[in-house]
mmCIF file of C-alpha atoms in Angstrom:
data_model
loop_
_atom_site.group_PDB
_atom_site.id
_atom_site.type_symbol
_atom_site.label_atom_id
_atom_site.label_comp_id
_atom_site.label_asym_id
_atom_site.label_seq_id
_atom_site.Cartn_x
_atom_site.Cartn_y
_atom_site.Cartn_z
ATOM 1 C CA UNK N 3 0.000 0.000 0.000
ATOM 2 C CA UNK N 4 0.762 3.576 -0.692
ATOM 3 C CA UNK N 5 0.490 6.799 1.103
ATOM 4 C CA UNK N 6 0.960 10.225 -0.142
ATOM 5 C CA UNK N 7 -0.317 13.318 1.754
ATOM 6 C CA UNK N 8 -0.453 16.714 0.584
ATOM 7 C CA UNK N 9 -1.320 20.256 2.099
ATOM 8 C CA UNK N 10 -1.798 23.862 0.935
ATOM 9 C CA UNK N 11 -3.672 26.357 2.094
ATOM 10 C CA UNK N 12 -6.440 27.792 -0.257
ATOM 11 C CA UNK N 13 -8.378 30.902 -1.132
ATOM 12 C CA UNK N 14 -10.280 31.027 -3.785
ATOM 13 C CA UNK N 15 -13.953 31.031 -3.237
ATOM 14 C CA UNK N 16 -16.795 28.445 -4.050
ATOM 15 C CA UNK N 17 -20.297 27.817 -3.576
ATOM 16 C CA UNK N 18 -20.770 24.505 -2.226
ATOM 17 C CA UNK N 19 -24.108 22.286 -3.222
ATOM 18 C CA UNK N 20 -25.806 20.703 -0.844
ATOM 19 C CA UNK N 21 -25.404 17.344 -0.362
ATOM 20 C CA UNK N 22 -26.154 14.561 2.378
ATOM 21 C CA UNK N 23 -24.149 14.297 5.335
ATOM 22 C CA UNK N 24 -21.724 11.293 5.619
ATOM 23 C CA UNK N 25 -22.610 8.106 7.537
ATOM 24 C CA UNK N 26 -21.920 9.537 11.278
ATOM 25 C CA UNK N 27 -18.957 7.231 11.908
ATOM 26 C CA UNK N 28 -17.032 8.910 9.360
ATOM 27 C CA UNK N 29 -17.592 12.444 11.077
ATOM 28 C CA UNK N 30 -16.713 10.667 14.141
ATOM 29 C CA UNK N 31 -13.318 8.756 12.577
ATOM 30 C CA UNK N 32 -12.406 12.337 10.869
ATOM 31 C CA UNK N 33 -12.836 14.369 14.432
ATOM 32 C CA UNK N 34 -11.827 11.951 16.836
ATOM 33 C CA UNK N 35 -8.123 11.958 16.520
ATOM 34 C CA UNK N 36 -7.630 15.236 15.112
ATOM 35 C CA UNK N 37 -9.959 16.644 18.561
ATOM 36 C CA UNK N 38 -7.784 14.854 20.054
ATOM 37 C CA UNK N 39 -4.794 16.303 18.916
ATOM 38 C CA UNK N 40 -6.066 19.920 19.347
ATOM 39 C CA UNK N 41 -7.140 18.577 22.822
ATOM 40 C CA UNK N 42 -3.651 17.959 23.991
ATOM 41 C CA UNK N 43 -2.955 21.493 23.547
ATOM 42 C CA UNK N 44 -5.956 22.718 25.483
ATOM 43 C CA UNK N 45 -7.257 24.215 21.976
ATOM 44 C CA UNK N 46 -11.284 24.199 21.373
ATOM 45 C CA UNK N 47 -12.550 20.831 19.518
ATOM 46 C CA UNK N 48 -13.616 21.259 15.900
ATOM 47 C CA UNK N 49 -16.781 21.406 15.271
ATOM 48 C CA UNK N 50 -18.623 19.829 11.926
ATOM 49 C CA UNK N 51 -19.891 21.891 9.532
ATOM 50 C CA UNK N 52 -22.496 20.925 6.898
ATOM 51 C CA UNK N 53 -21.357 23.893 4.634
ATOM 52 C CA UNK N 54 -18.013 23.261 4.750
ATOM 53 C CA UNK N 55 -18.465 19.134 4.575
ATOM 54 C CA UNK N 56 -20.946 19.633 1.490
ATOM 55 C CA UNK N 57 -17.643 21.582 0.212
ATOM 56 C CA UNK N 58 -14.888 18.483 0.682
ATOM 57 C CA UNK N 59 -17.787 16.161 -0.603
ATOM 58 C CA UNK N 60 -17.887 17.967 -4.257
ATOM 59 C CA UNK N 61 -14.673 18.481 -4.506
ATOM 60 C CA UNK N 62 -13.787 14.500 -3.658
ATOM 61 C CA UNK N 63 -16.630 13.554 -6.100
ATOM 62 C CA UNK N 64 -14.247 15.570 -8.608
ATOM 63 C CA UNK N 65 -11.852 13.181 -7.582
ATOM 64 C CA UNK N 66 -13.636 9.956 -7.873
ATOM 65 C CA UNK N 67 -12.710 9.719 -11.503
ATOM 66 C CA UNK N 68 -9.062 10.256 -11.389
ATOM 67 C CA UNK N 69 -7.867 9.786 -7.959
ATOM 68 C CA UNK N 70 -5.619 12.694 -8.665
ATOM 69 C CA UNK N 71 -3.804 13.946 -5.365
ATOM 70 C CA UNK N 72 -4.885 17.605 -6.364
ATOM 71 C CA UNK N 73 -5.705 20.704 -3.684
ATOM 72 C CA UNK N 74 -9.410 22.095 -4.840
ATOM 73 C CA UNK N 75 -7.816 25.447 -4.165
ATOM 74 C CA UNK N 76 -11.135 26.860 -2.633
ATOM 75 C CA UNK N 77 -11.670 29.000 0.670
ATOM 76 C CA UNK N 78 -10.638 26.823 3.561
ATOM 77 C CA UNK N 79 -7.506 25.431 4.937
ATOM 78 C CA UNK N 80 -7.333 21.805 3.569
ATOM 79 C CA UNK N 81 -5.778 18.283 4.129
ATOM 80 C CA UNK N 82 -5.971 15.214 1.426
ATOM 81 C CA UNK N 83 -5.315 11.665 1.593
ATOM 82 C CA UNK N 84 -4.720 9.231 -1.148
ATOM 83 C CA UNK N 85 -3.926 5.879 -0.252
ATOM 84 C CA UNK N 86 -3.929 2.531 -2.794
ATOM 85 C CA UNK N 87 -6.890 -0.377 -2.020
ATOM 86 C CA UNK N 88 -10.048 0.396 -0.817
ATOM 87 C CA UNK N 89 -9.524 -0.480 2.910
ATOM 88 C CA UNK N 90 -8.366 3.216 3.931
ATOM 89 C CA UNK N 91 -10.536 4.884 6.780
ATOM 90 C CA UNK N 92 -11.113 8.086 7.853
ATOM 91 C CA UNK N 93 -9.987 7.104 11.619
ATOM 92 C CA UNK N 94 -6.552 6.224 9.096
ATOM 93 C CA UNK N 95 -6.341 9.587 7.565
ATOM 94 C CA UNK N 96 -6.845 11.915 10.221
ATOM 95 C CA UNK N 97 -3.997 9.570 12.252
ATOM 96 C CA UNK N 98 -1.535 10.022 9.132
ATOM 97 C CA UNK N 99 -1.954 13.959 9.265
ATOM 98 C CA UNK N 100 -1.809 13.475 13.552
ATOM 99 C CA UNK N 101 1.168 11.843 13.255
ATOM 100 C CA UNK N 102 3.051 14.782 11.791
ATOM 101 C CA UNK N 103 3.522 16.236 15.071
ATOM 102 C CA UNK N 104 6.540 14.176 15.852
ATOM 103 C CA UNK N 105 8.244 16.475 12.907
ATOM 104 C CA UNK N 106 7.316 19.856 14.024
ATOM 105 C CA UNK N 107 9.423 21.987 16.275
ATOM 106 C CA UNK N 108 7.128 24.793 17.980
ATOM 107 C CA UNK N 109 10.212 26.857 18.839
ATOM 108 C CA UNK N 110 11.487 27.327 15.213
ATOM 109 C CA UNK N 111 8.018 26.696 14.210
ATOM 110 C CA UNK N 112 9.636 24.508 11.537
ATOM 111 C CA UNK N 113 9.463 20.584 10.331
ATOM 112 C CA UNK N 114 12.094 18.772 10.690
ATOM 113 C CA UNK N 115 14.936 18.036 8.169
ATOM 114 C CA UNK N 116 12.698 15.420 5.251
ATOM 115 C CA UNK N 117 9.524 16.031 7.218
ATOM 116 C CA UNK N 118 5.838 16.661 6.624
ATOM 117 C CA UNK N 119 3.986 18.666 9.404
ATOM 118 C CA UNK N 120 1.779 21.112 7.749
ATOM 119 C CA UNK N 121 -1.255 18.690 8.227
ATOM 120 C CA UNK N 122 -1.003 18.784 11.490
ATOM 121 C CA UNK N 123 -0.597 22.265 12.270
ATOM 122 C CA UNK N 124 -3.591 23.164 10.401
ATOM 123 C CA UNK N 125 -5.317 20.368 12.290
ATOM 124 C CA UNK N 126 -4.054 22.524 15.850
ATOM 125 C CA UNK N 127 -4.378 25.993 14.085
ATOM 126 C CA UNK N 128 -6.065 28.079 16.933
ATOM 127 C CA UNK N 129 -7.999 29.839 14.924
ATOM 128 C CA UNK N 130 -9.529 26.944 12.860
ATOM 129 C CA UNK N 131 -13.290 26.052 14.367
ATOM 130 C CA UNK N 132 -15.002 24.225 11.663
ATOM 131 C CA UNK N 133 -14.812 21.085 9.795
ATOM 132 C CA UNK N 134 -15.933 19.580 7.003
ATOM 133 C CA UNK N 135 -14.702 16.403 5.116
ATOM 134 C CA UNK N 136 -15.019 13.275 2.810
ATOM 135 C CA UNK N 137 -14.129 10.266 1.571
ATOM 136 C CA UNK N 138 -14.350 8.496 -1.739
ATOM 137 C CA UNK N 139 -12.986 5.450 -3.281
ATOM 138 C CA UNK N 140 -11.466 6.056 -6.851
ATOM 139 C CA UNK N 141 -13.130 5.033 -10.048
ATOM 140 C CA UNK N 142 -11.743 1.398 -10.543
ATOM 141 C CA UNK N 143 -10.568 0.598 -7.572
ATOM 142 C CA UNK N 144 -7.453 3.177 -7.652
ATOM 143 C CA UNK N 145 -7.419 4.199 -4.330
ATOM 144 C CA UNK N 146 -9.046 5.848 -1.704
ATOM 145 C CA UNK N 147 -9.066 9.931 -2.115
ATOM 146 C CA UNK N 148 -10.223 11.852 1.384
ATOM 147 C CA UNK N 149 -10.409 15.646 2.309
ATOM 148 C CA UNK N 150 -10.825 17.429 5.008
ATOM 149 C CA UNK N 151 -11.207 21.266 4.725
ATOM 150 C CA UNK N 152 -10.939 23.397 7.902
ATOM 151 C CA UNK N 153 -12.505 27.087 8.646
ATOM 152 C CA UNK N 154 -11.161 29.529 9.117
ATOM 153 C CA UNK N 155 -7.739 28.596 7.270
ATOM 154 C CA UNK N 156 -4.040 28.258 9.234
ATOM 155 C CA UNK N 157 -0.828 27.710 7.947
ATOM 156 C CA UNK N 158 0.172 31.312 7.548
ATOM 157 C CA UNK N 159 3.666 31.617 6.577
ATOM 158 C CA UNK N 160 5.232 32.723 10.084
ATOM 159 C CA UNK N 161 2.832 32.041 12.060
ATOM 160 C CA UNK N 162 2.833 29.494 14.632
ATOM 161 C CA UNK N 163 -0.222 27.321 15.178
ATOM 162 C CA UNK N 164 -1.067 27.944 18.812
#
């Protein structure tokens, strides 16, 4: 199996349709660990947010058909997830993009030397409240494409998170 995670912070606007809510143990698997997280650091939990999960869910129905590990480059902060199979959760994801805090240093505000960590400072950006994601397996079986987009955004260059 393959990982591959991606960040960026986005800003362009777009209106997002309204679509039905995820089953309620995938809101659960995307919030638990990254509340969590946020928790450890005495930061306010996320809260879901139908607006900004109708947003991740068309954008990841984009997706569907390629599996490409693209940003939507819309208003929120944002965090994708492609991994091969069909097996991946979101309990999976939101651990991968947890994980990252090993690699950042809160003092330089930097990631380590080779290291990702700009999942999980937008997961623990103080600022961030709401939360909205999705998950979709790829058109033939190519892998498993999730998003989770975050309001307001983080990751300002020279900021730290908290």
């Amino acid at each position: 199996m393959h990982l591959i995670l991606l960040l960026l912070l986005v800003s362009a606007a777009d209106a997002a349709p309204k679509l039905p809510p995820p089953p309620q143990n995938y809101v659960q698997q995307f919030l638990g660990a990254q509340n969590t997280a946020r928790a450890a650091l005495k930061l306010p939990p996320l809260v879901w947010d139908q607006r900004v999960a109708a947003y991740a869910a068309a954008y990841a129905g984009q997706r569907r058909g390629d599996c490409a590990l693209q940003h939507s480059n819309g208003p929120y902060g944002e965090n994708i997830f492609w991994g091969s199979g069909g097996g991946w959760t979101p309990a999976q994801a939101a651990a991968a993009w947890v994980s990252e805090r090993r690699g950042y240093n809160y003092w330089s505000n930097t990631c380590a030397y080779r290291q990702e960590c700009g999942h999980y400072t937008q997961i623990v950006w103080r600022g961030t409240r709401r939360i909205g994601c999705s998950r979709v397996v790829c058109n033939g079986g190519r892998g498993v494409f999730m998003i989770c987009n975050y309001d307001p955004p983080g990751n300002f260059i020279g900021e730290r998170p908290y």
